[in-house]
Structures are given as C-alpha cells and as structure tokens.
Amino acid sequence: MAVFDTPQEAFGVLRPVCVQLTKVQTVENVERLQAQLQKVNAAALQELQEYVLFPLRFTLKTPGPKRERLVQSVVECIRSILSVTCVKKQDLLHELFSELCTCLSSPSGLKRPPPQSEEVKLTVIQALQALMHSAYGDILLSLYQPSTLPHLGFAVSLLLALAEQEKAKEIRTSALKCLQALLLHCDCQEYHRLLDKEESQRCGDLFASFLPGISITLSRMITGDIKQGHMITVSAIKLFYQTVGFIMADEQLRRFPEKKEKPRVEQSRIADLMVHRGPDWVQSTADKLSLLIHKIVESSSVHQHWKVRLELVELAHHLMLKSSQSLVASVGQLLKALVGLVNDDSPKVRSRSSEVLRSIAEQKVITENRALADVLSENLHSLATALPRLMTSQDDQGKLSTLNVLLGSLKLLGSKMNIVLNSTAHLHRLSKALMQVLELDVTDVKIVEERRQGELPASLQHGLQKGQAQKKYFRFFTDERIFPLLQQVCRVLGYYGNLYLLVDHFMGLYSESVAFRKQAALVLNELITGAAGLGLDVLHEREAAPSMDDLKGTITSILEEYTDQANWHLVTSTEEQEEANDKLAIPPSRLRALTEGAHSSSHVLSSAAALEPNPTIRSMNSNIWQLCIQLEGVGCFTHALGKEFRVLLMSALYPVLEKAGDSTLFISQTATGTMVDICQACGYGSVQQLISENTDYLVNGISLSLRRVAHQPHASRVLETMLRHSDASLFPLVKDVIQDVLFTLDQSYDSQAASFLRVLHSLMAALARWFVLARQNEQQQGAQTSPGTTQLPGAIPTAATTTGQDVERFFLDYVKQKQIAEGNLPDMEEEEVFPATAEEPQGNDTGAEGEASLPAHAQVAKDVMERCIHLLSDKSLRVRLKVLDVLELGVTVLHPHDNHLLPMAHRAWPALVTRLINDDPLAVLRAFKVLCTLAEKCGDFLRQRFSKDVLPKLAGSLSSQAPVSARAGPVYSHTLAFKLQLAVLQGLGPLCEKLDMGEGDLNRVAGTCLVYLSARQPMKLQEAARSVFLHLMHVDPDATWLLLNGVCCPHRYPPPHASLRPVQLSGMGRPRGELTDNVLHLLGELEQRERAMLWPRTQGAPEPHGPPPP
Amino acid sequence: MIATMALPPPDPEFVLRGTAAPVHTLHFSCRSQEPEFPILFSGSANGLVQIWNLKTHRVDKTLDGHGGKSVYWVETIRGRDELLSQGRDQKICLWDLAEGRSMVTDSVSMDSVGFCRCSLLKMAQDRWLIAMPADDPDEVQVLELPSKTSVCTLKPEAGAKLGMPMCLKLWQPGFGACPFLMAGYEDGSVILWNLSMGKMLSRLACHQEPVMSLDFDSEKAKGVSGSSEKVLSVWSLDEQQNLKVHKTHELINSGISDVTIRQDRKILATAGWDYRIRIFGWKKMKPLAVLDFHTATVHCVSFSDHSRPSERLLAAGSKDHRISIWSLYNQT
C-alpha cells in the first residue's frame, strides 16, 4: 500500500473523503476516511490532525438523533487518529473531552448506565483513553483546573458507573483503565509526564472532591460478587489504593495550609465544589476510609484468587508507604492484612507480603514511629484478649487467619512484644488461648493398645534416621496447617520474648493442672526451640540472644520438671497398673521409708497418683501423649543446645532410655526418635555410640535405682535398652551393674522377679547374640565343606565291599549297641568323651580356656541360670514362662563350656521335668522347647534322664491325645493341645537323634508316633510325625524299615537262595488302611536315601531278623 | 537435724566408676573460683592417680607415676597446680599440674614399707611441713617443703615398744604457732609430739589394736581415732598438753580404715571394713547415719572443701573399685 509521507500528498488524498463526509454523514463515508487514514503516515497526519478531526466532530455535533452505528464508527475513527497523533492545543483537548463524554450521556442522569449499545460504550471509553494519552503533558494538565471540575466530575462518574454496572467484562476493565488514566495513574508502557509537587498538590485538591464517589464505588466493586472475575477486582483494588494514596498522601497533606484561600468571586460555585484538605477534612475522611478499607481487607484477604490477595498486599504496602499518618486508624487493619498474608497458601503472596513486611520493618516505620508500634501492640492486646473466645468459636479457616495475624504481629513487634507479655492479664489470656487450642484428642484406643514387639527395626540400629515427631490429633481443629502455625507462634514468642518470664509462666501452668500439662509442655518445647533461633523465620534479628548458659539453665530446670517422678512415671498400661497394685501389698510404712529421699514428697504423691483406682483408657492415652511430648521436648532441647547438651546427658539420657524400653509402642518409638535426635545434636554417629560413650552415666543411674524397690523396673528397662542397642563392647562396662541386678534379685525373689526376668532375658539374648551367634556364623562358614568330605569316603568303600565282613561288622556293632543301650559297658564313658571332643575341634580351645577360667560372659550366664533354677517353680505362670525362655538362652550362651553347662543341666533337670510333666500346657510347651535346646547342646548327657523321667509321660500324653485329634474338627488347630502335640512331634525326632537314644526308647517313640501317621490326623501332625520317622531313619534305618514294613509292605522279597526261607513281613498283603499313604511315602524316602548312599539294598537288604547268610 | 534423722539414709549423689582397682585415697579440690570446676583426686591400688571432673563425673586426666604400686595419699598444694602423691613404691612424687601439664617435678623417697599416710601442714606462703614415716620403723621424719630439708626426726624412747607409726596428723594451735604432730602407733597408742623440741608430750593408749586412722580438731582440742577393733575413741588435749580419753563409741562391726572430721567441725565420717560409711555428730558423737552402698571394704572418706557449704560433698573410696559421692547434712 502506498504511504503518503508529506502533508501535501496526504492532504490530497484525505481532502475528498473529508469533504464527502462533511456533506453526507454515513457510515460508509466514515469508513472510507478510516481506510484512507491507514495510508497516511503519522507525521503527516499530525499536520492534518485538526482538519481530519473536523468532519468527524461535526458528525457528532450534528443535532438530532444519530444512529449508533454511525457514532461508533466516528468515535472509532477519532480514536485511531488520536492514537497516532498528539493533541497540542488546550481547546481541542477540552472540546474533544466533552464531546466524547456527551456521546455516552444519558437522559436519565447518571444513576443508570447509558442506554447505548455495548460496542459504542467500549469505543468511547477507548477513545477517551486514547485522548488522555495523546495530550501533551502541559496541555493535559490544563484539563485539571478548578474550572473543568464539572467536566471531570462527569467523566469520572460516568466511568465509575460503567465500571460498576456494565455486564461485559471488557467494558468494565477498560472503564477502570480509563479512569486510571484520567486520574493520572495510568500504568501503561507509554511515557507519562511526572508531576512536580505543586502540580500534584493541585491535582490532589481537585481529585479530593471525587474521593467519596470513587472510594465508595470501588469498595463496592471489590467486595462485590465474586463471579465478576478476579481481573476486575484486582484493577479496582489497584485504582483504589492509587487514588486514596494520592489524595491522602502524607506529603501533600503536611504542606496544606490551615486556612482556606479566598475563593475568587466569579468562581464561587465551582469553589463550593472544591474541597479543602484541612485537618478536619482529613480526620473525617480517614474515618470513613477506614471503614471502607476494613471491608476491603476483610473480603479480599480471603479471596480465592491469589492475584487478588497479592494486590491486597500491594494496597497495604502503598497506603502504609504513602499515607501512614493520615490513615493511621487503618494502619492496624492494613498490618493485620499483611501479617495475615505472610502465611498465605500461594508462595508469591507469601514472599511478597513478607518482603513488604520486612521492608516496613527495615525502614523502622514500626519501631521509630511510635504511633505504629502503639497500634501494633494495641492490636496484640486486643487479639490476646479476644483469642480465647476466637479459638473456641471460629472454624478452622477462621483460626488459621487469626493465628496468622497473631504470628505476623508478633513478628513485626519483635522484642516490643514484651510490653504486652509483661501485662499479667494479657499473658494469661494468650496462654489460655494456647492451652485451649492445643488440647489434644485423647480418645484413640489404638495408642494404648499397641505394644512393642521384640526387637526394633534394624535400620535404627545401623543408620541414623531423623526422629520424627508423632502426629498429633487435636480436639478443636483438624486442619493440618494450624499446628505448624501454632508452633511458629510459640517459637517467635521464644525468640523475641522474655524467656524467663515465658518459661516461668508456662511451667506454672504445667504444674498447675493435669488438664494443661500436655499443652504447656508443647509450648515449652517450642519456646526453647525458638529461643535457640531454630526452625523459624523472622523479619528482623533480635537484639540480644540468650546466652548459652541461660539457655542451659532454663533447659535444665524444664528437664528436671519433665523427668520428675510425678511427671515421668505415669500409668500407661494396665500391666503397670497391676504392678502398681502388687506394690500396694507392701506395707505402707515400708513404702514410705523406701521412697522418701531427696524427692520424698513428690514421689509419695506420684505413687499415690499411680495407685488411683482403675485409670481409664482416656487417662492412659493422655499419659502416653504427655510422655511423648516430653520426650520430643528432650529432642528439641538437644537441638537447641547442640554439643552443650552432652553435659545434661548425665541426667537426661537415663529417662529417655527408660522410655525407649517402654512396652507401649508409641512411647518407645518416640523415645527412640529422641535418642536419634540426641545423636545428631551432640555429634554421636549412632545410638550405639551414644550409649557406649555414656555408659558411665547410665550405669550410675541404674545402680542407684536398683537400691529402691519402686525404681527397679525402670532400671531394668534402661539396662534392657542399653543391651538392645549395643554390641559386645558394652559388656565389660555393664558387668558391674549386672552383678548389682543379680544381687538385688537375690534380695527380692518374690516381689520383683517379673521385672528382673525381663532384663535377664534381654541380657541373655544379648549375650547369645554377641558371643554365640557371631561365633557360630564363623564356624558355619568354616565347616561348610566338611560334611561332604566325611561322608563320601565312608560310603564308597562299603559300596565296594558288601560281603561277609560287612555283615559281620554290622552284627558286632549291633551287639555293642545293644549292650550300650542296656548300660552294662564299664568303659562307655571314655568312649563317649572321645568322639565328643573330636567332634568339635573349634570348641576345644575355648573349652580348655573355660576350665581354667570361665569367660566373663559365660560366668554371667551361669549366674543367671543359677537364679533361673530357683525361679523355675515360681507361683506365677508368667514368671515360669519367662524363666524357661531365659534358661533356653542361657543354655545357648553356656554351650561352648561343657564343664559348666552339664552340671548346670543336672541341677536344672528336676525342676524342668516338673514343668514338663506337671504344669500348665503353656509351660509344658515352653519347657519342651528348652528341653530340645538342652538336648541339642548337651547331647547324650541327658539320655538316661530323658528316657526315664520324660519320655514315658510324653509318649503317654501323645497316645492319649491321638484319638482326640483324629476326631477333631478344623478349629482344633487353634487349641493349645494341638500346639503341644505339634511341638512334641516336631521336637521328638531331633531329640532322638541328639540324645542318641537306645533301641527300646526308639521303639517307644516310633510306636507312639505311628498313630499320628494316620490320614485322619490333622495334616500338620502327620507331617510332624513323618519328620519323626525321618529322624529315626537316621538313627536306625533298619529298625525303622522293619517297623514300617510291619504296617504295610508294598514289595515281596524273594529269597536270594532257595535254601533260605521266604521273608514273611507282617505288613504284607494288608489292605489299604489309614496309615498306608504316609508309610509308603516314608518307605520311598528311605529307599531313596539308601540308594543315595550307594547301598544295594533293593537286592535283599541285610536283615536283622532274617537268618545269617552262608 | 532431728528431723533429718528420722529419714532413711540417702542414696549416693552419684558414683564414680572406672578406677579399675581398689581406691585407697581421695582428695577434693573445689575451692577455686567459678570457671574452674570442682575436682576430685583419687589414688588407687594400680598406682594411678585419677583426676575426676565433678561436673561431668568423668576422669579428666590420669597420672601414672608410681610404677603400678598402690597410691595411698594425695594432697594438693598451691591451689590445684601441684599435687603430692605417696605410693607403695616408697616415693612421694610432686606433680606439676598447672596449665594442663602433668609431670613429676620432684620426688622424695622414703624407706618405710608401712601403710602410714603422710601429713602436710602449710606453714607460710610456699613453705610446708610434711610428716612421713622415717627409715627406722618406729620413727617419724618431718621435712620442710619445697626445700626437702629435715626439720626433725621423732624417735620414741628406747623400750617404748610403740611399733610402726600408722597414721599422722600435723597441726598447729594457731597460724604461725609452733606445730605439733599427732601420731597413731601400731600398739594402739596416740602420741602428741612437739616438733620444735622433737619431744613426746603425751601418750595415750586408747586402743588394743593398731590405730588405723585419726583426726584432730585443734579448735576444740579434741581428736578421734579408729583402729581395727570395734571401738571409736575420742580423746581430748588439756592445757597441760596431756591426752585424755574423752569418750569411746562402740561399733557393731570391727575395723575403721579412715576417719575424717568435716572442716566445719560439725560431723565426722568413718570408713568401715564392714562396707559401711558412718556419720557422727562431732559434738557428742551422736550416730547420725549409716551409709550402705559399697560391696567391699571402704578405704577412705573425704569431705570436699567447696566454698559454698550447700555444695559440700562426702566421697568414699572402696575396694569394690567405686567412689561414692554423697551430699549430706549441708543445709545448715
């Protein structure tokens, strides 16, 4: 397209169109002009601006009704001209301004939106905006004169009406934009002349007249329907703060003269419209504005869209920056909004608002400006006053914003918060609110129920994991964001606040009532964390951090309170309750005498509390929580002190370990977490290291506690935990205290056996783990190859020579065995001892050592077993069961030292037999397990005793139970009788093998177990019975073969020579019975084994009862 | 005190473990000012002197200077900068402990093979007297430190048959006055020696068995001694410098290995062969408490010299390798 650069050329082109338009005012002509205008370049058009505008303005001015279509295109055309040219004349500006405005005037006044179509409105608004931008700076200012006030007022109200009442979003936004430009706050990219002071002062005067209208309308829009979309709200907020900030700017108001200027007479009407921004006006306007701001803050701070909230931050920032003095009444509101948004969901809002707050704090607006500081502490005062009420009445969202505000104002006030905290009433209110809102939900039964089972996960023993606080459930809120917020509040309090005052106050609450104890402990934990400057984000550094010594002192006193008897030894399970009741049996005078000491009064109280009748689940749950919080507190304290905490470990580690051994899962988990915390903070690599480096403190605590009956269970728990978390290197360190434990046990067999058995159990388990299992592992690796090498050379030669010598040797062996079984060989023992020592060459050297001096751990095991023997016949079943467990472990530990084990086994035997024969089935079961272990370790030492004392009884009970189990239904497998049968059947096989039992006993075992091969027996019992036979095959394959064939014989055995009688077995030709399946299965197994040994048994096996071969 | 008497005996405040040998002697050093922590020196049968930090309850330093032979007397001089230790290797070592050093700067050898502990008395700034068993079995030698010059040798008259000295206590009636020595002998008598004249002033046969330990309160001119029998003997010194038996106290079990009067002269403690520590009121020898913790003979008892009475402690070392620390009767 040709472009006309020079005004001459352009004129040539435009002239006909303009003339045409002047003559006939139609849409087509306007469009033609528009089309021609495209071809003219901007500079040329500038020259011809007025010329071209003339026909257009003429068209608008023509009286009479005009078609909207025409108006629209004309205004559009004007807009396009204005957007590329400048308006250089005042008159032109004024005229255009009023002409454009009149386009939208409506006959019905300003209350209603103008009747024109939306397109027209939009175009006019855009044209107006183009006009504002095209005017030269000085020219534009001429628009802002008192004389033009009515015009401006009209435009302003027109635009406001459009912005508020139109439906189309586009119109509303552009109206707001236009208004922005009109009020000289356009934020578009184009160049805007900056106003100097004088000018802005003048403009401010002028705009002040519009302030009521603008502010009210805008605030209505901001708080209006949420469906209008966030864009409009955002622009409205922006316009609001720009306008208000401009008119109410402190800078302008400061310079305002007291007296009004004499109005010039001729302009008196206009002067009436003018506002004098004197102190009175400022005061009354500020009051009204504060209402509006309040509304805006309230609605926008909870607006769903983050951009709106962000804009609110800007509003607060702008107004606090520009007019903090004139709007002093609203500053509180604004700050509240800001601090509330510091913890907003949206990261942008969050960062911006904290940035703004920080800048405010940095500029010392708060700290130097007394008014603001006053406002803040006043806010805090009123917030503290209202807090208890708000915390109970508000919903989660409300609590969240209230707490946000609280947190923000605390942060902003910094150390000045102490003014508020020093007022007892307010501190009281604040703490009461915290106590209220932090109340835990203690109805969960699971927490009380869950018990610790055996060992902890391995991960804890090796690596360090971050100790995680237990998730807490609160009574008065469920939102997960609230608790971290409360933590922050407490930490900020601790950071800036007077630590002594706060700690004193909350310690007071802690000891005041059980109802507050948990909450107070929570608060104390966070106060200390905050005081150490951990885990919080502050706006400005505090002036003086508490010294390490102060902090240590405070922590020491809190720790003392936490670990005090009354607060540490709480009833958390019904077992403990029973134990406590047991203790009640001690005469009260003695109890008193024993418990009175340094903490005499408190302990009597606590034992009285512990003896309260029947604690409810709720109270136990509450106790568990209290302990957890206190344990977490210890974790917090270690982080607060870091390595300095090492000194406090002297008193703090013992209670933590005690709780790590607690039987309530919840508590022991938390305590373990605390141990990990301590490791991290104090620079220990692992829990094990922590324990081993502080063994002296722990041992000291244990040995002192052992002296007091009431503390003994705790001491044993600590020792248990130590053993559980450590390795063999711990042993020498605790040897001393183990002797103390045994000594104490000796003094109180009846009352304390149960609690000591637990520690003995963990002691023996630890010893077994450290000294026996480790060695066994080594041995296994060493012995991996040996069985193969011993078996093969033995098997191959026999396969090669199967003749007479072999049979002869067999018979000699048989006779010898028989004699041995009858016990009439005098040199038996030497022969027995010989292979026994040869069997275990590795054990030999340790055994030799043991004769000289028993290693300490074995000595301990021996001492423990010694006690166990006494306790085997304790009255309480629970104790007996535990003793059996300990005994079993003791056997394992003492195993390598036969010289000591065998006498011990001898002494334990009578008591053990009583358990096996004459006790509760549970105890029988456990005792049988011990027997199996004992047999495995002692071997044939027990043979005679077993066959005499135990076997008849066992066989008898098995036989008598067999018909019962054969008839029983599927539920039977859950009964104790079944478990007992199963255990005995499973154990018998290995027993027979280990004890190397004689033929008579073997036959008895086989006879008893045969019944259990019946297909009617439960499957598991059949399997177990089969396993017995498999073991019997090891011991005596031939007898087993014969016995099985006696039941059922699948093959015929033709004699190898005619002179021999045919073999007649009683099982031959029997019909298929209940035993057949299992017997055939076993025979098949036997045959396979034999074949594996390359023994040609299929061709006429050597037959004990058959005639000897020739 | 009557109210506290009704209470059962307390537990030890804490127990120090780790000497790995029977403990023979203890000595506190708690006087120094705040940044310094209270410490306790212990000498044990394995020849080690251990320095316990009473804040952390751990050994700060171990001094090994007696060749594995039992150490049975330690004493500090010049604050805690220097330490004297007497061992069964027949040597008294002077240790320099200032500024973290730990080395033997001087030593005195003695020929006595007995169990008699030395006694030290400060005469003036940087001048001490030390009484120790001399070469002759029944003599006592007094040296001046640090010059190591002999002041006198106390030799009993011929035919006195006192046996070896068993325990010594140097004292002076007032600062700057002429020093005296109380010595307990194998035959059960306690003798008062005048050092300036080197002359025996008085002899009191108060025990049938050797005197194991004695302590003397120069203010009340009253002393106490224990022997291997069941009796605790209290004797007094009159103006004519004569020793008289004041009172005897019967015990249930025999054998007192150490007896110490607290600095404030209110109570005294004994270490018993029956594993027990006994506390008596010093004024009337009223039995106050029997502390039962150790599982073997208690060898020594010592009171701390802490400047605040409420923090004063009692330590007892025993054959069971433990040192028990007690906090007793310090509320007054």
mmCIF file of N, CA and C in Angstrom, chain A residues 14 127 146 204 255 275 342 379 385 519 590 850 902 946 958-959 997 1054 1089 1094 1098:
data_model
loop_
_atom_site.group_PDB
_atom_site.id
_atom_site.type_symbol
_atom_site.label_atom_id
_atom_site.label_comp_id
_atom_site.label_asym_id
_atom_site.label_seq_id
_atom_site.Cartn_x
_atom_site.Cartn_y
_atom_site.Cartn_z
ATOM 1 N N LEU A 14 -6.764 12.861 1.542
ATOM 2 C CA LEU A 14 -7.788 12.911 2.563
ATOM 3 C C LEU A 14 -8.890 13.907 2.249
ATOM 4 N N ALA A 127 -11.625 5.604 23.113
ATOM 5 C CA ALA A 127 -11.271 6.881 22.527
ATOM 6 C C ALA A 127 -10.851 7.855 23.615
ATOM 7 N N PRO A 146 -9.636 24.005 38.370
ATOM 8 C CA PRO A 146 -10.919 24.098 39.058
ATOM 9 C C PRO A 146 -12.082 24.329 38.100
ATOM 10 N N GLY A 204 -4.334 16.845 43.489
ATOM 11 C CA GLY A 204 -4.868 16.207 44.685
ATOM 12 C C GLY A 204 -6.082 16.956 45.184
ATOM 13 N N ARG A 255 1.768 19.744 53.836
ATOM 14 C CA ARG A 255 2.036 21.110 53.403
ATOM 15 C C ARG A 255 0.776 21.936 53.303
ATOM 16 N N VAL A 275 -12.715 20.977 47.440
ATOM 17 C CA VAL A 275 -12.574 20.510 48.821
ATOM 18 C C VAL A 275 -11.315 21.121 49.395
ATOM 19 N N VAL A 342 1.247 -13.264 55.320
ATOM 20 C CA VAL A 342 2.611 -13.787 55.363
ATOM 21 C C VAL A 342 2.608 -15.304 55.277
ATOM 22 N N ASN A 379 -3.153 -3.778 68.887
ATOM 23 C CA ASN A 379 -3.702 -4.924 68.168
ATOM 24 C C ASN A 379 -3.464 -6.212 68.934
ATOM 25 N N THR A 385 -6.743 -10.550 74.027
ATOM 26 C CA THR A 385 -7.984 -10.563 74.794
ATOM 27 C C THR A 385 -9.036 -11.432 74.129
ATOM 28 N N GLN A 519 -0.336 -29.436 76.927
ATOM 29 C CA GLN A 519 -0.243 -28.244 76.105
ATOM 30 C C GLN A 519 0.928 -27.380 76.541
ATOM 31 N N ARG A 590 6.576 -49.243 105.106
ATOM 32 C CA ARG A 590 7.802 -49.596 104.432
ATOM 33 C C ARG A 590 7.941 -48.822 103.117
ATOM 34 N N GLY A 850 37.923 -72.407 79.260
ATOM 35 C CA GLY A 850 36.839 -72.377 80.225
ATOM 36 C C GLY A 850 37.181 -73.142 81.487
ATOM 37 N N LEU A 902 27.069 -78.804 81.826
ATOM 38 C CA LEU A 902 26.492 -80.073 82.234
ATOM 39 C C LEU A 902 26.068 -80.095 83.707
ATOM 40 N N PHE A 946 16.230 -88.533 80.261
ATOM 41 C CA PHE A 946 15.098 -88.296 79.381
ATOM 42 C C PHE A 946 14.246 -89.543 79.288
ATOM 43 N N LEU A 958 0.937 -88.235 74.266
ATOM 44 C CA LEU A 958 0.731 -88.278 72.811
ATOM 45 C C LEU A 958 -0.289 -89.351 72.455
ATOM 46 N N SER A 959 -0.115 -90.514 73.040
ATOM 47 C CA SER A 959 -1.032 -91.610 72.710
ATOM 48 C C SER A 959 -2.457 -91.262 73.125
ATOM 49 N N MET A 997 19.473 -92.125 71.372
ATOM 50 C CA MET A 997 18.703 -92.943 72.293
ATOM 51 C C MET A 997 18.799 -94.430 71.963
ATOM 52 N N PRO A 1054 11.734 -111.972 47.377
ATOM 53 C CA PRO A 1054 12.099 -113.369 47.121
ATOM 54 C C PRO A 1054 13.479 -113.667 47.689
ATOM 55 N N ARG A 1089 17.170 -92.633 50.114
ATOM 56 C CA ARG A 1089 18.363 -92.331 50.905
ATOM 57 C C ARG A 1089 19.388 -93.437 50.774
ATOM 58 N N LEU A 1094 24.501 -95.413 47.978
ATOM 59 C CA LEU A 1094 25.029 -96.486 47.121
ATOM 60 C C LEU A 1094 24.993 -97.853 47.788
ATOM 61 N N THR A 1098 18.091 -102.830 47.480
ATOM 62 C CA THR A 1098 16.960 -103.425 46.763
ATOM 63 C C THR A 1098 17.126 -104.920 46.556
#
